[in-house]
mmCIF file of C-alpha atoms in Angstrom:
data_model
loop_
_atom_site.group_PDB
_atom_site.id
_atom_site.type_symbol
_atom_site.label_atom_id
_atom_site.label_comp_id
_atom_site.label_asym_id
_atom_site.label_seq_id
_atom_site.Cartn_x
_atom_site.Cartn_y
_atom_site.Cartn_z
ATOM 1 C CA MET A 1 110.188 97.467 89.000
ATOM 2 C CA GLU A 2 112.896 98.267 91.511
ATOM 3 C CA GLN A 3 114.377 101.387 89.961
ATOM 4 C CA ILE A 4 112.919 104.300 88.024
ATOM 5 C CA THR A 5 115.052 106.847 86.197
ATOM 6 C CA MET A 6 113.895 110.420 85.762
ATOM 7 C CA HIS A 7 115.288 113.516 84.094
ATOM 8 C CA PRO A 8 114.759 117.161 85.054
ATOM 9 C CA ILE A 9 112.552 118.941 82.511
ATOM 10 C CA GLY A 10 113.790 122.335 83.669
ATOM 11 C CA ILE A 11 114.913 124.454 86.594
ATOM 12 C CA ILE A 12 113.144 126.764 89.048
ATOM 13 C CA CYS A 13 114.619 130.254 89.367
ATOM 14 C CA SER A 14 113.446 131.704 92.677
ATOM 15 C CA PRO A 15 114.453 134.468 95.114
ATOM 16 C CA TYR A 16 115.194 131.845 97.802
ATOM 17 C CA LYS A 17 118.879 130.978 97.780
ATOM 18 C CA GLU A 18 118.890 129.275 101.187
ATOM 19 C CA GLY A 19 116.388 127.023 102.918
ATOM 20 C CA THR A 20 116.055 129.467 105.810
ATOM 21 C CA ASP A 21 114.594 132.125 103.443
ATOM 22 C CA ILE A 22 111.619 130.004 102.422
ATOM 23 C CA PRO A 23 108.099 130.591 103.756
ATOM 24 C CA ILE A 24 106.193 127.610 105.183
ATOM 25 C CA GLN A 25 104.053 127.597 102.087
ATOM 26 C CA GLY A 26 104.183 129.967 99.134
ATOM 27 C CA THR A 27 100.555 130.982 99.491
ATOM 28 C CA PHE A 28 101.459 132.813 102.725
ATOM 29 C CA LYS A 29 104.033 135.034 101.026
ATOM 30 C CA SER A 30 102.250 135.721 97.822
ATOM 31 C CA ASP A 31 104.381 138.567 96.477
ATOM 32 C CA ALA A 32 107.497 136.460 95.861
ATOM 33 C CA GLU A 33 108.013 135.786 92.156
ATOM 34 C CA ALA A 34 109.814 133.021 90.359
ATOM 35 C CA TRP A 35 109.878 131.210 87.065
ATOM 36 C CA ILE A 36 110.457 127.797 85.625
ATOM 37 C CA GLU A 37 112.935 127.621 82.781
ATOM 38 C CA LEU A 38 111.939 124.530 80.802
ATOM 39 C CA LYS A 39 114.298 122.746 78.462
ATOM 40 C CA ASP A 40 113.515 123.926 74.933
ATOM 41 C CA LYS A 41 112.199 120.557 73.792
ATOM 42 C CA TYR A 42 109.366 120.749 76.360
ATOM 43 C CA ALA A 43 108.190 124.288 75.536
ATOM 44 C CA GLY A 44 105.351 122.928 73.344
ATOM 45 C CA GLY A 45 103.966 121.159 76.391
ATOM 46 C CA LEU A 46 102.910 124.514 77.860
ATOM 47 C CA LYS A 47 100.237 125.098 75.185
ATOM 48 C CA ASP A 48 96.953 126.189 76.872
ATOM 49 C CA LEU A 49 98.394 126.187 80.395
ATOM 50 C CA ASP A 50 98.081 129.982 80.335
ATOM 51 C CA LYS A 51 94.282 129.586 80.597
ATOM 52 C CA PHE A 52 94.699 128.106 84.077
ATOM 53 C CA SER A 53 95.181 130.342 87.111
ATOM 54 C CA HIS A 54 97.241 127.775 89.056
ATOM 55 C CA ALA A 55 99.645 124.936 88.330
ATOM 56 C CA ILE A 56 100.953 121.999 90.322
ATOM 57 C CA ILE A 57 104.707 121.686 90.163
ATOM 58 C CA LEU A 58 106.594 118.555 91.100
ATOM 59 C CA TYR A 59 110.297 118.930 91.698
ATOM 60 C CA TYR A 60 113.321 117.249 93.194
ATOM 61 C CA PHE A 61 114.549 118.303 96.664
ATOM 62 C CA HIS A 62 118.121 118.390 95.398
ATOM 63 C CA LYS A 63 119.601 119.760 98.635
ATOM 64 C CA SER A 64 118.317 116.989 100.872
ATOM 65 C CA GLN A 65 121.056 114.548 101.783
ATOM 66 C CA ARG A 66 119.019 112.211 103.951
ATOM 67 C CA GLU A 67 115.888 110.124 104.059
ATOM 68 C CA GLU A 68 113.803 109.921 107.230
ATOM 69 C CA THR A 69 110.807 107.854 108.304
ATOM 70 C CA GLU A 70 109.736 110.491 110.836
ATOM 71 C CA GLY A 71 110.487 114.165 111.104
ATOM 72 C CA ARG A 72 109.615 117.474 112.723
ATOM 73 C CA PRO A 73 107.680 119.944 110.569
ATOM 74 C CA PHE A 74 108.376 123.711 110.505
ATOM 75 C CA LEU A 75 105.411 124.390 112.758
ATOM 76 C CA GLU A 76 106.076 122.336 115.857
ATOM 77 C CA GLN A 77 108.508 120.175 117.796
ATOM 78 C CA ASN A 78 106.417 117.009 117.638
ATOM 79 C CA LYS A 79 107.595 114.252 115.359
ATOM 80 C CA HIS A 80 105.229 112.864 112.739
ATOM 81 C CA GLY A 81 105.513 110.185 110.100
ATOM 82 C CA ILE A 82 107.224 111.448 106.953
ATOM 83 C CA PHE A 83 103.999 110.818 104.984
ATOM 84 C CA ALA A 84 102.087 113.098 107.368
ATOM 85 C CA ILE A 85 104.433 116.077 106.793
ATOM 86 C CA ARG A 86 105.901 117.898 103.771
ATOM 87 C CA SER A 87 109.566 117.541 104.737
ATOM 88 C CA PRO A 88 112.154 117.307 101.928
ATOM 89 C CA HIS A 89 113.910 114.433 103.731
ATOM 90 C CA ARG A 90 111.488 111.867 102.356
ATOM 91 C CA PRO A 91 111.784 108.753 100.228
ATOM 92 C CA ASN A 92 112.389 109.824 96.605
ATOM 93 C CA HIS A 93 112.684 113.497 97.637
ATOM 94 C CA ILE A 94 109.771 114.686 95.496
ATOM 95 C CA GLY A 95 108.462 118.162 96.266
ATOM 96 C CA PHE A 96 104.954 119.409 95.486
ATOM 97 C CA SER A 97 103.753 123.006 95.263
ATOM 98 C CA ILE A 98 100.723 124.804 93.924
ATOM 99 C CA VAL A 99 101.699 128.095 92.331
ATOM 100 C CA LYS A 100 99.789 130.984 90.813
ATOM 101 C CA ILE A 101 100.551 131.451 87.123
ATOM 102 C CA LYS A 102 101.395 135.009 86.149
ATOM 103 C CA LYS A 103 102.373 134.593 82.515
ATOM 104 C CA ILE A 104 103.925 132.136 80.121
ATOM 105 C CA GLU A 105 106.484 133.168 77.518
ATOM 106 C CA ALA A 106 108.142 130.579 75.269
ATOM 107 C CA ASN A 107 109.779 128.074 77.648
ATOM 108 C CA ARG A 108 109.214 130.139 80.803
ATOM 109 C CA ILE A 109 106.350 130.054 83.304
ATOM 110 C CA TYR A 110 106.357 133.054 85.629
ATOM 111 C CA PHE A 111 104.507 132.512 88.885
ATOM 112 C CA THR A 112 103.926 133.744 92.434
ATOM 113 C CA GLU A 113 103.182 131.896 95.694
ATOM 114 C CA VAL A 114 106.603 130.300 95.640
ATOM 115 C CA ASP A 115 108.156 128.116 98.326
ATOM 116 C CA VAL A 116 110.993 126.509 96.421
ATOM 117 C CA LEU A 117 114.776 126.955 96.457
ATOM 118 C CA ASP A 118 116.552 128.564 93.520
ATOM 119 C CA GLN A 119 117.957 126.061 90.981
ATOM 120 C CA THR A 120 115.595 123.258 92.015
ATOM 121 C CA PRO A 121 115.179 120.665 89.229
ATOM 122 C CA VAL A 122 111.605 120.350 87.926
ATOM 123 C CA LEU A 123 110.092 116.905 87.284
ATOM 124 C CA ASP A 124 106.588 117.746 86.086
ATOM 125 C CA ILE A 125 103.967 120.488 85.722
ATOM 126 C CA LYS A 126 100.239 119.774 85.878
ATOM 127 C CA PRO A 127 97.206 122.021 85.612
ATOM 128 C CA TYR A 128 95.483 122.709 88.946
ATOM 129 C CA VAL A 129 91.846 121.769 88.348
ATOM 130 C CA LYS A 130 89.390 122.994 90.957
ATOM 131 C CA TYR A 131 86.920 120.184 90.187
ATOM 132 C CA PHE A 132 89.448 117.524 91.229
ATOM 133 C CA ASP A 133 91.966 119.324 93.403
ATOM 134 C CA SER A 134 89.929 121.499 95.770
ATOM 135 C CA ARG A 135 88.184 119.323 98.323
ATOM 136 C CA ASP A 136 85.527 120.010 100.919
ATOM 137 C CA ASN A 137 85.126 118.463 104.366
ATOM 138 C CA VAL A 138 88.866 118.146 104.818
ATOM 139 C CA LYS A 139 90.537 117.282 108.117
ATOM 140 C CA SER A 140 94.175 118.370 108.163
ATOM 141 C CA GLY A 141 95.454 116.375 111.143
ATOM 142 C CA TRP A 142 98.143 118.000 113.286
ATOM 143 C CA LEU A 143 97.969 121.213 111.232
ATOM 144 C CA ASP A 144 94.399 122.125 112.207
ATOM 145 C CA LYS A 145 95.410 123.468 115.636
ATOM 146 C CA HIS A 146 97.952 125.853 114.066
ATOM 147 C CA PHE A 147 95.393 127.363 111.700
ATOM 148 C CA LYS A 148 92.521 127.532 114.174
ATOM 149 C CA ASP A 149 90.125 130.493 113.886
ATOM 150 C CA GLY A 150 91.778 131.727 110.703
ATOM 151 C CA ASN A 151 95.261 132.012 112.202
ATOM 152 C CA ILE A 152 98.199 132.060 109.760
ATOM 153 C CA PRO A 153 101.361 130.862 111.523
ATOM 154 C CA ASP A 154 104.456 132.866 110.618
ATOM 155 C CA GLU A 155 107.283 130.666 111.817
ATOM 156 C CA THR A 156 109.634 129.819 108.949
ATOM 157 C CA ILE A 157 112.515 128.107 110.716
ATOM 158 C CA LEU A 158 114.079 125.340 108.669
ATOM 159 C CA ARG A 159 115.460 122.463 110.669
ATOM 160 C CA MET B 1 121.915 116.898 87.593
ATOM 161 C CA GLU B 2 120.919 115.009 84.464
ATOM 162 C CA GLN B 3 119.537 111.824 85.969
ATOM 163 C CA ILE B 4 117.557 111.051 89.125
ATOM 164 C CA THR B 5 116.992 107.535 90.401
ATOM 165 C CA MET B 6 113.866 106.647 92.353
ATOM 166 C CA HIS B 7 112.516 103.519 93.996
ATOM 167 C CA PRO B 8 108.894 102.496 94.504
ATOM 168 C CA ILE B 9 107.912 102.723 98.188
ATOM 169 C CA GLY B 10 104.958 100.382 97.635
ATOM 170 C CA ILE B 11 102.199 99.290 95.271
ATOM 171 C CA ILE B 12 98.593 100.365 94.733
ATOM 172 C CA CYS B 13 96.032 97.562 94.809
ATOM 173 C CA SER B 14 92.924 98.811 93.006
ATOM 174 C CA PRO B 15 89.830 97.358 91.309
ATOM 175 C CA TYR B 16 90.969 98.787 87.961
ATOM 176 C CA LYS B 17 92.862 96.143 85.995
ATOM 177 C CA GLU B 18 92.684 97.962 82.656
ATOM 178 C CA GLY B 19 92.946 101.608 81.713
ATOM 179 C CA THR B 20 89.477 101.562 80.183
ATOM 180 C CA ASP B 21 87.922 100.806 83.610
ATOM 181 C CA ILE B 22 89.197 103.970 85.224
ATOM 182 C CA PRO B 23 86.982 106.991 85.934
ATOM 183 C CA ILE B 24 88.177 110.408 84.762
ATOM 184 C CA GLN B 25 88.968 111.285 88.348
ATOM 185 C CA GLY B 26 88.412 109.191 91.448
ATOM 186 C CA THR B 27 86.278 111.820 93.118
ATOM 187 C CA PHE B 28 83.533 111.114 90.545
ATOM 188 C CA LYS B 29 83.286 107.401 91.400
ATOM 189 C CA SER B 30 83.667 107.622 95.105
ATOM 190 C CA ASP B 31 82.594 104.096 96.075
ATOM 191 C CA ALA B 32 85.613 102.353 94.526
ATOM 192 C CA GLU B 33 88.074 101.174 97.182
ATOM 193 C CA ALA B 34 91.760 100.483 97.017
ATOM 194 C CA TRP B 35 94.796 100.345 99.206
ATOM 195 C CA ILE B 36 98.492 101.095 99.139
ATOM 196 C CA GLU B 37 100.731 98.301 100.310
ATOM 197 C CA LEU B 38 103.886 100.026 101.539
ATOM 198 C CA LYS B 39 107.188 98.247 101.857
ATOM 199 C CA ASP B 40 107.613 97.297 105.525
ATOM 200 C CA LYS B 41 110.509 99.670 106.093
ATOM 201 C CA TYR B 42 108.260 102.675 105.325
ATOM 202 C CA ALA B 43 105.350 101.695 107.602
ATOM 203 C CA GLY B 44 106.597 104.054 110.358
ATOM 204 C CA GLY B 45 106.210 106.952 107.935
ATOM 205 C CA LEU B 46 102.417 106.648 108.189
ATOM 206 C CA LYS B 47 102.328 107.794 111.816
ATOM 207 C CA ASP B 48 99.602 110.468 112.270
ATOM 208 C CA LEU B 49 98.427 110.316 108.653
ATOM 209 C CA ASP B 50 95.204 108.735 109.962
ATOM 210 C CA LYS B 51 94.223 112.146 111.401
ATOM 211 C CA PHE B 52 93.964 113.528 107.860
ATOM 212 C CA SER B 53 90.862 112.948 105.758
ATOM 213 C CA HIS B 54 92.719 113.041 102.432
ATOM 214 C CA ALA B 55 96.161 112.215 101.072
ATOM 215 C CA ILE B 56 98.088 113.129 97.942
ATOM 216 C CA ILE B 57 99.596 110.127 96.242
ATOM 217 C CA LEU B 58 102.355 110.341 93.662
ATOM 218 C CA TYR B 59 102.920 107.269 91.544
ATOM 219 C CA TYR B 60 104.578 106.024 88.396
ATOM 220 C CA PHE B 61 102.486 105.505 85.234
ATOM 221 C CA HIS B 62 104.119 102.133 84.662
ATOM 222 C CA LYS B 63 101.947 101.198 81.668
ATOM 223 C CA SER B 64 102.794 104.254 79.600
ATOM 224 C CA GLN B 65 105.241 103.422 76.838
ATOM 225 C CA ARG B 66 105.521 106.857 75.308
ATOM 226 C CA GLU B 67 106.217 110.493 76.050
ATOM 227 C CA GLU B 68 104.265 113.234 74.300
ATOM 228 C CA THR B 69 104.512 117.022 74.199
ATOM 229 C CA GLU B 70 100.817 117.373 73.357
ATOM 230 C CA GLY B 71 97.879 115.069 73.861
ATOM 231 C CA ARG B 72 94.115 114.675 73.873
ATOM 232 C CA PRO B 73 92.484 114.453 77.299
ATOM 233 C CA PHE B 74 89.624 112.054 78.130
ATOM 234 C CA LEU B 75 87.083 114.836 77.847
ATOM 235 C CA GLU B 76 87.545 116.178 74.348
ATOM 236 C CA GLN B 77 89.176 115.776 70.949
ATOM 237 C CA ASN B 78 91.211 118.983 71.141
ATOM 238 C CA LYS B 79 94.922 118.672 71.683
ATOM 239 C CA HIS B 80 96.540 120.522 74.565
ATOM 240 C CA GLY B 81 100.075 120.808 75.846
ATOM 241 C CA ILE B 82 101.045 117.859 78.045
ATOM 242 C CA PHE B 83 101.470 120.252 81.006
ATOM 243 C CA ALA B 84 97.859 121.446 80.581
ATOM 244 C CA ILE B 85 96.410 117.903 80.842
ATOM 245 C CA ARG B 86 96.771 114.944 83.222
ATOM 246 C CA SER B 87 97.786 112.366 80.591
ATOM 247 C CA PRO B 88 100.102 109.512 81.671
ATOM 248 C CA HIS B 89 102.192 109.958 78.501
ATOM 249 C CA ARG B 90 104.189 112.787 80.029
ATOM 250 C CA PRO B 91 107.856 113.432 80.752
ATOM 251 C CA ASN B 92 108.849 111.366 83.801
ATOM 252 C CA HIS B 93 105.414 109.644 83.884
ATOM 253 C CA ILE B 94 104.501 110.861 87.375
ATOM 254 C CA GLY B 95 100.855 110.499 88.365
ATOM 255 C CA PHE B 96 99.076 112.569 91.008
ATOM 256 C CA SER B 97 95.824 111.768 92.805
ATOM 257 C CA ILE B 98 94.011 113.022 95.862
ATOM 258 C CA VAL B 99 92.331 110.158 97.700
ATOM 259 C CA LYS B 100 90.054 109.906 100.718
ATOM 260 C CA ILE B 101 91.634 107.971 103.573
ATOM 261 C CA LYS B 102 89.408 105.275 105.040
ATOM 262 C CA LYS B 103 91.743 103.595 107.512
ATOM 263 C CA ILE B 104 95.405 102.802 108.057
ATOM 264 C CA GLU B 105 96.553 99.419 109.334
ATOM 265 C CA ALA B 106 100.274 98.635 109.700
ATOM 266 C CA ASN B 107 101.752 99.191 106.217
ATOM 267 C CA ARG B 108 98.398 99.581 104.434
ATOM 268 C CA ILE B 109 96.397 102.718 103.654
ATOM 269 C CA TYR B 110 92.835 101.954 102.587
ATOM 270 C CA PHE B 111 91.194 104.694 100.576
ATOM 271 C CA THR B 112 88.337 105.627 98.242
ATOM 272 C CA GLU B 113 88.116 108.089 95.329
ATOM 273 C CA VAL B 114 90.520 105.990 93.317
ATOM 274 C CA ASP B 115 91.565 106.553 89.699
ATOM 275 C CA VAL B 116 94.702 104.429 89.485
ATOM 276 C CA LEU B 117 95.507 101.090 87.835
ATOM 277 C CA ASP B 118 96.103 98.003 89.934
ATOM 278 C CA GLN B 119 99.798 97.311 90.660
ATOM 279 C CA THR B 120 100.878 100.899 90.089
ATOM 280 C CA PRO B 121 104.195 101.679 91.843
ATOM 281 C CA VAL B 122 103.921 104.411 94.496
ATOM 282 C CA LEU B 123 106.599 107.133 94.731
ATOM 283 C CA ASP B 124 105.331 109.274 97.612
ATOM 284 C CA ILE B 125 102.420 110.012 99.940
ATOM 285 C CA LYS B 126 101.761 113.489 101.349
ATOM 286 C CA PRO B 127 99.067 114.833 103.637
ATOM 287 C CA TYR B 128 96.406 116.901 101.849
ATOM 288 C CA VAL B 129 96.308 120.192 103.770
ATOM 289 C CA LYS B 130 93.304 122.400 103.098
ATOM 290 C CA TYR B 131 95.203 125.555 104.066
ATOM 291 C CA PHE B 132 97.721 125.050 101.237
ATOM 292 C CA ASP B 133 96.021 122.743 98.774
ATOM 293 C CA SER B 134 92.474 124.073 98.391
ATOM 294 C CA ARG B 135 92.535 127.301 96.430
ATOM 295 C CA ASP B 136 89.927 129.943 95.701
ATOM 296 C CA ASN B 137 89.472 132.015 92.556
ATOM 297 C CA VAL B 138 90.699 129.205 90.355
ATOM 298 C CA LYS B 139 90.410 129.199 86.552
ATOM 299 C CA SER B 140 90.620 125.680 85.139
ATOM 300 C CA GLY B 141 91.295 126.443 81.462
ATOM 301 C CA TRP B 142 89.817 124.064 78.889
ATOM 302 C CA LEU B 143 88.039 122.069 81.633
ATOM 303 C CA ASP B 144 85.721 124.858 82.753
ATOM 304 C CA LYS B 145 83.336 124.394 79.827
ATOM 305 C CA HIS B 146 82.899 120.683 80.648
ATOM 306 C CA PHE B 147 81.937 121.376 84.261
ATOM 307 C CA LYS B 148 79.732 124.388 83.561
ATOM 308 C CA ASP B 149 76.676 124.855 85.806
ATOM 309 C CA GLY B 150 77.668 121.973 88.077
ATOM 310 C CA ASN B 151 77.819 119.383 85.271
ATOM 311 C CA ILE B 152 79.854 116.231 85.951
ATOM 312 C CA PRO B 153 81.032 114.695 82.654
ATOM 313 C CA ASP B 154 80.767 110.903 82.561
ATOM 314 C CA GLU B 155 82.951 109.979 79.612
ATOM 315 C CA THR B 156 85.697 107.595 80.717
ATOM 316 C CA ILE B 157 87.243 106.571 77.390
ATOM 317 C CA LEU B 158 90.965 106.044 77.583
ATOM 318 C CA ARG B 159 92.877 106.873 74.428
#
C-alpha cells in the first residue's frame, strides 16, 4: 500500500486566523471557543458523543508546505526528531488535539481548549476515554524541563 | 480541499495476525510486544523520542472494507455514533493508539501495550506529553459503566 486517499469530514471554525495567534496547546488557553462543522452525511456519527467531556480530533495541517525530519518546537531552540515534537511540518501532516466538548447540535460540535487554525480540514473525531488515554508514570522527554515544578510556559512563537 | 493523499511511513509488526486476537486496548494486555519498522528515510525523525515513556501512533485500518456512521463497540450490543466509538469502520479509517516505548534502534521502535494488527501501515508517530494528553475531570460516556469501581472488562470479541 503506497498511497492512501482521505477526504475531509468537516472543517474547524476557530478564532485563530494566523499561526502566530495559536497557543502552544489549547489546554493552556481554555477560554477560546471553536466548533467543527461536519458534512451533513456524518452528523449521525455524533450520536452519544455528547456524553463524553473530551474528544480527540485529527485534522490536516493544510497550511504546512514542507516536510521535515527534524524541527524546532515552540518551546526551545534545540532541534528534535519530528516524531518527538508536534510540529505541523511532518510526514502526512496529521494534527492531533484533545478538546473539551461544550455542546453538540446537529452537525456541529462546540468545544474549548482549541489550538487549531480556522478552516482546518477535519479527518476524524474519537471519544477521549480516560481508561485508555490518560496514562500514569509518564516521562515527557525534552518537555519535562519546561514544565518543572508546575510551570506553564507562555511562549507562543510560531516558527 | 476534497482529497488528501498520504503515504505510509512504515509498518507495525505485532503478534496479532487476526482481528480476533486483539485486546480491547493494549494497556490491558501489557506484555504483548511489537515494533514499528520505519522507512529508512524517516529514521532521523526518531531523534530524542527515546526520552519519552509513551508515544501516540496513528495508523491506517487497512483491513476495514467498510465505512459506517454508527456501530457496536467491543464492549456492548448498543449502537453508538462512529465518533463516539473506536471502531475501524470509520471515515478515513485512521487508528490511534498510545503505546509504551521499550527501546529505539535505528529505524525501529519497540513497544508494549499493543492493540494493532500485524502489517498495519503507520501514518504518524507523536510524543505522548502528560501536560497536554492526560486530562482530569473526564467523563467517558457509555464506557464509564463498564469500568465502574475499577473493573477491567475482558471481552475481546471483534465484530
